[in-house]
PDB file of C-alpha atoms and ligand atoms in Angstrom:
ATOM      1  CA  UNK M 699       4.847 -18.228  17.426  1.00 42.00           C
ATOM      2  CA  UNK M 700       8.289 -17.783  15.976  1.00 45.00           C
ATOM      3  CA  UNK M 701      10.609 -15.526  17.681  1.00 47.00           C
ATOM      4  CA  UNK M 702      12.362 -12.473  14.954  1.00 48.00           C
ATOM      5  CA  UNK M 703      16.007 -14.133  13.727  1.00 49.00           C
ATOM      6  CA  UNK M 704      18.449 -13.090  11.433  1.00 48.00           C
ATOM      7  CA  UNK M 705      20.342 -14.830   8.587  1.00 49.00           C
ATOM      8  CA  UNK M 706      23.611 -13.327   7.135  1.00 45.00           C
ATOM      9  CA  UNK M 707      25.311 -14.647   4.442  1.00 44.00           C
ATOM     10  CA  UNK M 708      28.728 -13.071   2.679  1.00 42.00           C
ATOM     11  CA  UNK M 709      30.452 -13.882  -0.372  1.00 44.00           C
ATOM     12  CA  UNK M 710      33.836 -11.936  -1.702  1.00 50.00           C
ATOM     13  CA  UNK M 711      31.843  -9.988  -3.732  1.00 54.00           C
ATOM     14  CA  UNK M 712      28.612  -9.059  -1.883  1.00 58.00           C
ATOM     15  CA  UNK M 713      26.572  -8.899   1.846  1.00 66.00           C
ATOM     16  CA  UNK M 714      22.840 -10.659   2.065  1.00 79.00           C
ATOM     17  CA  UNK M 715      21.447  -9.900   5.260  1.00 88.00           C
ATOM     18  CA  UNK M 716      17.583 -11.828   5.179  1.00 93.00           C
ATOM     19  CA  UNK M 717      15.109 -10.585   7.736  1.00 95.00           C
ATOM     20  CA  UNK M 718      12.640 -12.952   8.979  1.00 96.00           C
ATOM     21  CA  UNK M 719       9.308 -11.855  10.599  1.00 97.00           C
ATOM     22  CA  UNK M 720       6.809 -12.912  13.043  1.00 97.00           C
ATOM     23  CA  UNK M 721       4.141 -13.377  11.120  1.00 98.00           C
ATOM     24  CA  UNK M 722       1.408 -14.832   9.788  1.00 98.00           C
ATOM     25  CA  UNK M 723       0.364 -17.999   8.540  1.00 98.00           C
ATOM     26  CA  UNK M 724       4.355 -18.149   9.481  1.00 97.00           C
ATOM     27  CA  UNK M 725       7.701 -16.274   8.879  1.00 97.00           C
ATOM     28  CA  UNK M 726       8.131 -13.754   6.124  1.00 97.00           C
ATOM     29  CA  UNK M 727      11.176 -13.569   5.143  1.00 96.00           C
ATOM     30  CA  UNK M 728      12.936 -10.891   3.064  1.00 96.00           C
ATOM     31  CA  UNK M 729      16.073  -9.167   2.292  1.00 95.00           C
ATOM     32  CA  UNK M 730      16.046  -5.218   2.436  1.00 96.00           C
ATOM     33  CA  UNK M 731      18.324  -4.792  -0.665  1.00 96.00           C
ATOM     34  CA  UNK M 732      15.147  -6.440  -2.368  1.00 97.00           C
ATOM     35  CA  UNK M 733      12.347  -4.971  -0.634  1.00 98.00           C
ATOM     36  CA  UNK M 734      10.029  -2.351  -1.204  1.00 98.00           C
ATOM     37  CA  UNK M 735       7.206  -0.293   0.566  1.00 99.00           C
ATOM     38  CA  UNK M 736       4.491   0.655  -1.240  1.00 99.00           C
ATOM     39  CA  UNK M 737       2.048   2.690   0.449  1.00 99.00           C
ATOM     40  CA  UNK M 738      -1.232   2.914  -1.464  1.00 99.00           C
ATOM     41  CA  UNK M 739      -3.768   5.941  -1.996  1.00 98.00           C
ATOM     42  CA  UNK M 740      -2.784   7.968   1.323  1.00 98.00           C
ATOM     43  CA  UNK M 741      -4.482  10.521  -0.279  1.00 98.00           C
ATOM     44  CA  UNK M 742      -7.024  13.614   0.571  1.00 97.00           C
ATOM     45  CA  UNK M 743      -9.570  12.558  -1.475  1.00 92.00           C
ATOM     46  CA  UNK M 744      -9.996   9.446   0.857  1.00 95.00           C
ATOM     47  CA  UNK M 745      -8.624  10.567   3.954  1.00 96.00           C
ATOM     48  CA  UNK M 746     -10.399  14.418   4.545  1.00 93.00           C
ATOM     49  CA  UNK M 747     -14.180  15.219   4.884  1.00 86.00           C
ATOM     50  CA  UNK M 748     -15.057  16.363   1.255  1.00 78.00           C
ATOM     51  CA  UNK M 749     -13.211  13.977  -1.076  1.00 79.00           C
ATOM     52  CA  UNK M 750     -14.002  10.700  -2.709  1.00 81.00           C
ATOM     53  CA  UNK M 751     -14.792   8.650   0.007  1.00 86.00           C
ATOM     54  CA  UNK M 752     -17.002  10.701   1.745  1.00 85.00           C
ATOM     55  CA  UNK M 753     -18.931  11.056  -1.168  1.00 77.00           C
ATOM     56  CA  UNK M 754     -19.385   7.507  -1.185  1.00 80.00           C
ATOM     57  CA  UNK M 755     -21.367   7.672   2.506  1.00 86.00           C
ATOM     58  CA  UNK M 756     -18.121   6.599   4.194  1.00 91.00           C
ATOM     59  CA  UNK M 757     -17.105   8.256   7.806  1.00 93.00           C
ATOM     60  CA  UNK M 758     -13.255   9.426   6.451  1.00 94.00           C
ATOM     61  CA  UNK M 759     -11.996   9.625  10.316  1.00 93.00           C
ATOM     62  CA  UNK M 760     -11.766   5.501  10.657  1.00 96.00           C
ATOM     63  CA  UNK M 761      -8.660   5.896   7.992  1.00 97.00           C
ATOM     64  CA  UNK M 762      -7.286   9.297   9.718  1.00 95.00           C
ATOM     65  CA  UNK M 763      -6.058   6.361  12.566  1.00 96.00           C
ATOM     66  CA  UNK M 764      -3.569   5.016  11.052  1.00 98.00           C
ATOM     67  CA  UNK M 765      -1.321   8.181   9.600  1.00 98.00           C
ATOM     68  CA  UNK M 766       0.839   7.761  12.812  1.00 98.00           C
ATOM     69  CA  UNK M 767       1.614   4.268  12.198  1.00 98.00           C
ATOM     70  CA  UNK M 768       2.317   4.745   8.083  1.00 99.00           C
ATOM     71  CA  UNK M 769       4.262   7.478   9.021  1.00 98.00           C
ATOM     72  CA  UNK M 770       6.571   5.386  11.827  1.00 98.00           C
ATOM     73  CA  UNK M 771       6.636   2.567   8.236  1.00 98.00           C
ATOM     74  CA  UNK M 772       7.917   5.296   6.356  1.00 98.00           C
ATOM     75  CA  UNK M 773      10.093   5.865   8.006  1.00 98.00           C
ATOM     76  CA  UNK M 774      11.750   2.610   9.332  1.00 98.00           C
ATOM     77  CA  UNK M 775      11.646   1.752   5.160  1.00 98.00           C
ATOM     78  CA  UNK M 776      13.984   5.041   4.686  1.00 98.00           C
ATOM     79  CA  UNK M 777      16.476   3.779   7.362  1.00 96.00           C
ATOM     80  CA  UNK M 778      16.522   0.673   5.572  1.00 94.00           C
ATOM     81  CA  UNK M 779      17.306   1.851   2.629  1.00 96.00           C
ATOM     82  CA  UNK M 780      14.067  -0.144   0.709  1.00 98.00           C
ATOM     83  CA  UNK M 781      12.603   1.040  -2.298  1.00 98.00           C
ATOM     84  CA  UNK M 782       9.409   3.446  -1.527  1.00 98.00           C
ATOM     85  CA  UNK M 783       6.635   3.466  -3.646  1.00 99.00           C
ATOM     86  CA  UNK M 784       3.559   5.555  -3.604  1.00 99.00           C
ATOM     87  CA  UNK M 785       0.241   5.245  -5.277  1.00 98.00           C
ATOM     88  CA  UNK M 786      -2.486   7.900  -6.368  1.00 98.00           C
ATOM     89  CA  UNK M 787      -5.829   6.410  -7.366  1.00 97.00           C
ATOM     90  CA  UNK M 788      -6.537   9.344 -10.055  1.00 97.00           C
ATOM     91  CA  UNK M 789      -7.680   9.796 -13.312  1.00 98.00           C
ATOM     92  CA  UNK M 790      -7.120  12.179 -16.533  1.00 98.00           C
ATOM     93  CA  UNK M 791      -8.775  15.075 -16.516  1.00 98.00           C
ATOM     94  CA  UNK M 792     -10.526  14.471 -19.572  1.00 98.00           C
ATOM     95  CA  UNK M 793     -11.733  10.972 -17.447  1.00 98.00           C
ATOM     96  CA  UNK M 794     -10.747   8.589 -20.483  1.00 98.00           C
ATOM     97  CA  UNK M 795      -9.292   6.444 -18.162  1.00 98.00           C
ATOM     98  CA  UNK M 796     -12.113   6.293 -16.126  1.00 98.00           C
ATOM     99  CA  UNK M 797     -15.095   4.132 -17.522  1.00 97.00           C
ATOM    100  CA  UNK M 798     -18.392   4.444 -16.917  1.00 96.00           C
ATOM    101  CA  UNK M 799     -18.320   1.108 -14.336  1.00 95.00           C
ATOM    102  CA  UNK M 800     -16.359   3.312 -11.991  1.00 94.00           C
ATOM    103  CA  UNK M 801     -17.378   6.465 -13.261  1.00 94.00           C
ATOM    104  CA  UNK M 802     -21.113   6.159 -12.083  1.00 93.00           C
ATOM    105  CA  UNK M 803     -20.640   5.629  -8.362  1.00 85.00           C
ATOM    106  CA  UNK M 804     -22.123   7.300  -5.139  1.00 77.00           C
ATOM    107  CA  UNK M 805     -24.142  10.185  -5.508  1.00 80.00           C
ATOM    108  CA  UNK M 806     -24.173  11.855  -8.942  1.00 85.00           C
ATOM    109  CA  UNK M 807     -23.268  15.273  -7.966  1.00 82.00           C
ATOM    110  CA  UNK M 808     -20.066  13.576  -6.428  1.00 83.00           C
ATOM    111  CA  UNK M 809     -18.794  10.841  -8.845  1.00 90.00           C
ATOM    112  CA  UNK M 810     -15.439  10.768  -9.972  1.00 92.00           C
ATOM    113  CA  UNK M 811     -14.462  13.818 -11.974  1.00 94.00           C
ATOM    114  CA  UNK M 812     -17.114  16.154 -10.469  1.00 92.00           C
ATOM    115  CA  UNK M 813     -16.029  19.382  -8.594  1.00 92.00           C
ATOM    116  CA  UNK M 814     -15.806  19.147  -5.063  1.00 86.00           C
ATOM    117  CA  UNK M 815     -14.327  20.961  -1.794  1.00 85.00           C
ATOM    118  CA  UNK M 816     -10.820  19.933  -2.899  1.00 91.00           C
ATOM    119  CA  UNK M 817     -11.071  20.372  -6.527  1.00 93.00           C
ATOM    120  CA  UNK M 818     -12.474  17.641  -8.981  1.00 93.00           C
ATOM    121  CA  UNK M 819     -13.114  14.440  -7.151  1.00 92.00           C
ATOM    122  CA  UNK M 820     -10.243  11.374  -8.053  1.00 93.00           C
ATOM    123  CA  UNK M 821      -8.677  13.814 -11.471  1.00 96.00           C
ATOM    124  CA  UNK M 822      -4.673  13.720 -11.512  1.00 98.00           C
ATOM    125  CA  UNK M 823      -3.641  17.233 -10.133  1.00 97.00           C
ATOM    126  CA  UNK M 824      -6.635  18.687  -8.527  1.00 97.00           C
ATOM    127  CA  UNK M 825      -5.647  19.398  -4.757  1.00 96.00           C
ATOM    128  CA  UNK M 826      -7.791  16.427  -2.918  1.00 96.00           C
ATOM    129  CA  UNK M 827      -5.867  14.401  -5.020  1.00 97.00           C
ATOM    130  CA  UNK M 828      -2.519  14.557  -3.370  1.00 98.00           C
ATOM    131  CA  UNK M 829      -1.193  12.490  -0.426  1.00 98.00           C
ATOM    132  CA  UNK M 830      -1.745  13.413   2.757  1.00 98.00           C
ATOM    133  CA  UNK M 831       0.887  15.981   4.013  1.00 97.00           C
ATOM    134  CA  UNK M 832       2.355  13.782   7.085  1.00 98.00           C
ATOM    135  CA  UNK M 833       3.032  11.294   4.426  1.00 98.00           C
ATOM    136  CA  UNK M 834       4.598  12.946   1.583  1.00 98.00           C
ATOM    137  CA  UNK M 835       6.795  11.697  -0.768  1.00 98.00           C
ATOM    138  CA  UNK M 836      10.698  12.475  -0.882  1.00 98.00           C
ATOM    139  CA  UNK M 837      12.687  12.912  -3.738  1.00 97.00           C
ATOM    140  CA  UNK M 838      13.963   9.935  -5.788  1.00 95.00           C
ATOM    141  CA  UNK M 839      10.779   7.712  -4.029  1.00 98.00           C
ATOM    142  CA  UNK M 840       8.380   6.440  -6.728  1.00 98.00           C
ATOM    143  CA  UNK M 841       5.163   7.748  -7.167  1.00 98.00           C
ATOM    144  CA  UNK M 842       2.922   5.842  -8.907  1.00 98.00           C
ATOM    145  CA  UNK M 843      -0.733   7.311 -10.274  1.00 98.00           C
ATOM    146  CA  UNK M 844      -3.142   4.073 -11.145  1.00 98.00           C
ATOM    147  CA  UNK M 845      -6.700   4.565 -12.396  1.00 98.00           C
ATOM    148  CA  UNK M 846      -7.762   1.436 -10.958  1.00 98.00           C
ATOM    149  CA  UNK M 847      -7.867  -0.276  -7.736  1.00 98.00           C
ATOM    150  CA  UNK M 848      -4.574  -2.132  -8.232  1.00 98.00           C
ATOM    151  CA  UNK M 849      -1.105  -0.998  -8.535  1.00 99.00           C
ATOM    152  CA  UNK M 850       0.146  -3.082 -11.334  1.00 99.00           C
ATOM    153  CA  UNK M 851      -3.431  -2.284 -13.386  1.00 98.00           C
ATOM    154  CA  UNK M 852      -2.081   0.464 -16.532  1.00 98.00           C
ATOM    155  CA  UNK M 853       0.974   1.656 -14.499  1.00 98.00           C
ATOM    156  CA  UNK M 854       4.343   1.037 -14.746  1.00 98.00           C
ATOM    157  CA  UNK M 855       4.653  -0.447 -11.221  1.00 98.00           C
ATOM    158  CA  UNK M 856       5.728  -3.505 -12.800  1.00 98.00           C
ATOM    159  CA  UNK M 857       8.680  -2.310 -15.038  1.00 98.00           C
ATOM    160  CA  UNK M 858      10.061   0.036 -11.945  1.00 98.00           C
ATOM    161  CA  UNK M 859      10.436  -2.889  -9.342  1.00 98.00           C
ATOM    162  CA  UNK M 860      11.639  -5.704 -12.228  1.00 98.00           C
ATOM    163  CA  UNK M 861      14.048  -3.234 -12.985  1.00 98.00           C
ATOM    164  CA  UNK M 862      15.324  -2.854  -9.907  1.00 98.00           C
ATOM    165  CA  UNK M 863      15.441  -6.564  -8.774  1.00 98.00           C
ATOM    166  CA  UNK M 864      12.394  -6.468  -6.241  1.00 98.00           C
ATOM    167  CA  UNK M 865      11.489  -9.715  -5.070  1.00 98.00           C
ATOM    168  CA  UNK M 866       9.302  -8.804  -1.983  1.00 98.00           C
ATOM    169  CA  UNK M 867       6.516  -6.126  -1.452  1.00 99.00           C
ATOM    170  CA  UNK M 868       5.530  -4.581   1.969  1.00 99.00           C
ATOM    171  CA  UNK M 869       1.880  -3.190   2.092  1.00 99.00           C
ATOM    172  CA  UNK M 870       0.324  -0.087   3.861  1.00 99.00           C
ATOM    173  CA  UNK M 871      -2.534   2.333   3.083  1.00 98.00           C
ATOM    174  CA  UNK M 872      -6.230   2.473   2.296  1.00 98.00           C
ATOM    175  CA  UNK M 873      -8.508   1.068   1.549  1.00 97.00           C
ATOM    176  CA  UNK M 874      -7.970  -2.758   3.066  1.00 98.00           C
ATOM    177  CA  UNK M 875     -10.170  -4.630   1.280  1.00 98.00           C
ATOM    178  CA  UNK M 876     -10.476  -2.845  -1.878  1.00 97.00           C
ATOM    179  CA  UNK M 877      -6.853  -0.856  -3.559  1.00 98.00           C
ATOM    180  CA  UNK M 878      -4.620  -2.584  -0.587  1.00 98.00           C
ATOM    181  CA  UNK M 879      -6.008  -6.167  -1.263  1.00 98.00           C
ATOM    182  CA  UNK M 880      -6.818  -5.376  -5.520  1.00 98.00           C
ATOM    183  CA  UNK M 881      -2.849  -4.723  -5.068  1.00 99.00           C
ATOM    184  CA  UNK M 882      -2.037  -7.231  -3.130  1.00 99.00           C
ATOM    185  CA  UNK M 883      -3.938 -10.136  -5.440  1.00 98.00           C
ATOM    186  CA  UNK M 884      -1.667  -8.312  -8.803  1.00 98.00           C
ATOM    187  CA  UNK M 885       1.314  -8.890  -7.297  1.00 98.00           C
ATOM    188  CA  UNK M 886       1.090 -12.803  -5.999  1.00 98.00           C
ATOM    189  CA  UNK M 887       0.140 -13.909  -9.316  1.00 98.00           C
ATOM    190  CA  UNK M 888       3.097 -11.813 -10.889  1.00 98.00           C
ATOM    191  CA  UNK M 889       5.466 -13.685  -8.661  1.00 98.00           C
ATOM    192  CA  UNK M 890       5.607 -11.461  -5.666  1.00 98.00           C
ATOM    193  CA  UNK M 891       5.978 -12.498  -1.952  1.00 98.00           C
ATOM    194  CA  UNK M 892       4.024  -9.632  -0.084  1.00 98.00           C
ATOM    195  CA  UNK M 893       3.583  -8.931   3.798  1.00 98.00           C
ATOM    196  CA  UNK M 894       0.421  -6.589   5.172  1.00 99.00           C
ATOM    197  CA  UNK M 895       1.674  -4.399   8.150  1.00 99.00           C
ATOM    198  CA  UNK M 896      -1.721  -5.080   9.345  1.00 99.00           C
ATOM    199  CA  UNK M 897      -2.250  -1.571  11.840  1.00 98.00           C
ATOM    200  CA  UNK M 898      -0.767   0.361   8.617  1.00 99.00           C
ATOM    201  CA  UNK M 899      -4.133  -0.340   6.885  1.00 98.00           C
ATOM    202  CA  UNK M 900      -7.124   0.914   7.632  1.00 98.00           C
ATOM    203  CA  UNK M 901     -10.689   0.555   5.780  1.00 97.00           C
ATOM    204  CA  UNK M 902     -14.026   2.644   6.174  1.00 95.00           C
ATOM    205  CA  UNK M 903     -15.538  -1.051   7.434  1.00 96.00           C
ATOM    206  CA  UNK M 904     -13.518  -2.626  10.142  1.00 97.00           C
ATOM    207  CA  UNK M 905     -15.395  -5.833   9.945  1.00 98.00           C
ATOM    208  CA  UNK M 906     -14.013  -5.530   6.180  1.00 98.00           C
ATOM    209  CA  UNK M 907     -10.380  -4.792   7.350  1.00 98.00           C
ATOM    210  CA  UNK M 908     -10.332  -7.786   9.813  1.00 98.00           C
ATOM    211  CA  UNK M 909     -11.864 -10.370   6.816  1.00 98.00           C
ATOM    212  CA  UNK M 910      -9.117  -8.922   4.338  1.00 98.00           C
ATOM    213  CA  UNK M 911      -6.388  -9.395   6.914  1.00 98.00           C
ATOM    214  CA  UNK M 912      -8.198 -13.454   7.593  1.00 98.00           C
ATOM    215  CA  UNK M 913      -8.302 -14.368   3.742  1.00 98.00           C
ATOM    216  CA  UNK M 914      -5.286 -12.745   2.543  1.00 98.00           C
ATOM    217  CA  UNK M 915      -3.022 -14.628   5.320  1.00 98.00           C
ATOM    218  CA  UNK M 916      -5.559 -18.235   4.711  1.00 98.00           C
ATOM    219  CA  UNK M 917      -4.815 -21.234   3.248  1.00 98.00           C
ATOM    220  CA  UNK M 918      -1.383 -21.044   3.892  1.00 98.00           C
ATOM    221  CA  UNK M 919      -0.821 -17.761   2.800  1.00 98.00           C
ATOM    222  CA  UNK M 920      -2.964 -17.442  -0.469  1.00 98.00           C
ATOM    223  CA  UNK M 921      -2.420 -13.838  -0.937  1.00 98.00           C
ATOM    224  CA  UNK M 922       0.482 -13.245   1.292  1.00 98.00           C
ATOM    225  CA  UNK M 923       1.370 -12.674   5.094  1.00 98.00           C
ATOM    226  CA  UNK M 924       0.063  -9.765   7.864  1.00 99.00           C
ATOM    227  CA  UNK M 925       1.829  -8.800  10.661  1.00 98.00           C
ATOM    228  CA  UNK M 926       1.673  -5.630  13.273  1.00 98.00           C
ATOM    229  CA  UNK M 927       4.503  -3.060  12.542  1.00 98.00           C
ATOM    230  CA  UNK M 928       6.456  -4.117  15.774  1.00 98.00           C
ATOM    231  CA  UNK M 929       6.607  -7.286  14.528  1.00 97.00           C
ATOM    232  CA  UNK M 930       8.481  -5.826  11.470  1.00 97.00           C
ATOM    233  CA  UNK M 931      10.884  -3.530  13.887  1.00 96.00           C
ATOM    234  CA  UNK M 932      11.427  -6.240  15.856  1.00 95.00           C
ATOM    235  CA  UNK M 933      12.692  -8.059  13.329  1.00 87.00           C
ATOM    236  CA  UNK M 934      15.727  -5.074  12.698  1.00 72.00           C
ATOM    237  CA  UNK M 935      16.548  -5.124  16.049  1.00 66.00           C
ATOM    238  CA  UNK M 936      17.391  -8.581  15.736  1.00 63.00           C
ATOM    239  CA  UNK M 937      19.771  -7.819  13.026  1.00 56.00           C
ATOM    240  CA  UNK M 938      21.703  -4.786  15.037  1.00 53.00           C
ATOM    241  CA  UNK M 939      22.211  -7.111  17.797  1.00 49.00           C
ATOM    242  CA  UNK M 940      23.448 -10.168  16.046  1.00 49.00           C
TER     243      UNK M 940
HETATM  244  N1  TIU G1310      -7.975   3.316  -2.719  1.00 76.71           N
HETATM  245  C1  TIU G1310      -9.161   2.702  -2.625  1.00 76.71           C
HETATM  246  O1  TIU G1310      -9.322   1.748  -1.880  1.00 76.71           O
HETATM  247  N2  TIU G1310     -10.204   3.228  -3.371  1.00 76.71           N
HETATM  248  C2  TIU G1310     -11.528   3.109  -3.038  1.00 76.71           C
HETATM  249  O2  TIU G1310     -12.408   3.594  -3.731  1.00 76.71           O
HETATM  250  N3  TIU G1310     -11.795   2.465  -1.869  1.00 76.71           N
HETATM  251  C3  TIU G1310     -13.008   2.311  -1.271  1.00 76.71           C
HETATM  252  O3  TIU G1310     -13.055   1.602  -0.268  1.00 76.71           O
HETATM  253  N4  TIU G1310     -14.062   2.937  -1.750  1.00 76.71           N
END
């Protein structure tokens, strides 16, 4: 195991400080000025009884666990000053952008665009569609509504962090294996370096969760790196003291 160091470079015209974490398969390295969170599909609709997910036979409280942690990311990613980006998985209302390969999932009375306790099931607007209260978004933080599983797929995800000179992408949200790792896969082949705070993901199958975190981080990093949160904090605390 590497221990959490610090490199800081200055030039007469500008400060780099580069983080390094304890991760794994090794360090991830990254500078905050070219970071950003994205936290994907914190939403009702996946997180309460009566949305999506439960519709889909899946017991909701296994992602409920890790709001705390998200939250303490959040936050951390605000002090630093990184770009935050949210995701929606959500849909038109008129469900054009929703075809019939994910349209006709899980029961039929509670597919994708059909009314349930918090409105119409995955459809832009409707209440169960918003994110999760503890986890809100602030002003000036992107929010980013995808109708597929990854981020990049028919958004403008792309455009917002090229514009802004992101070079690395931190992960969080739900589900592991499927919008987290869909996301995850988009950005390493459009030249991203992305990191998996791996108790800021959760998935409705833990054995699922713990095979996403194993293949993402194998062959030397294929996908990208995981590591625990405190591994990330750590990794400040090395810069304050330096
Ligand atoms: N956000 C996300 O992962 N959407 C899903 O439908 N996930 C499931 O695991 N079903």
């Amino acid at each position: 195991m590497t221990s959490p160091k610090t490199t800081s470079t200055t030039s007469t015209t500008s400060t780099t400080t580069t983080l390094t974490v304890d991760a794994q398969p090794g360090p991830f390295t990254y500078e905050p000025a070219r970071t950003a969170l994205v936290v994907i599909d914190m939403q009702r609709d996946f997180i309460e009884p009566g949305g999506f997910g439960e519709s889909l036979g899946n017991d909701v409280s296994l992602l409920a666990e890790i709001v705390p942690t998200v939250a303490a990311l959040l936050a951390f990613a605000r002090e630093q000053g990184w770009l935050v980006v949210h995701t929606r998985e959500s849909h038109a209302a008129d469900l054009s952008d929703c075809p019939p390969a994910k349209r006709l999932r899980g029961a039929p009375n509670a597919r994708i665009g059909e009314p349930g306790p918090m409105g119409r099931i995955l459809v832009r607007g409707e209440p169960g569609n918003e994110i999760i209260e503890p986890l809100l978004p602030l002003a000036g933080e992107i929010v980013i509504d995808k109708p597929g599983k990854g981020a990049f797929y028919a958004t403008r995800l792309g455009e917002e962090l090229a514009m802004r000179g992101i070079t690395r992408l931190v992960f969080a949200g739900v589900t592991t294996e499927v919008c987290v790792q869909t996301s995850m896969r988009e950005a390493n082949d459009r030249g991203y370096d992305s990191l998996l705070i791996e108790d800021a993901t959760a998935s409705y199958f833990p054995a699922f969760k713990q095979a996403t975190l194993e293949m993402v981080r194998s062959q030397g990093g294929i996908v990208g790196w995981t590591a625990p949160l405190a591994a990330l904090t750590a990794a400040l605390t090395a810069t304050q003291t330096d």
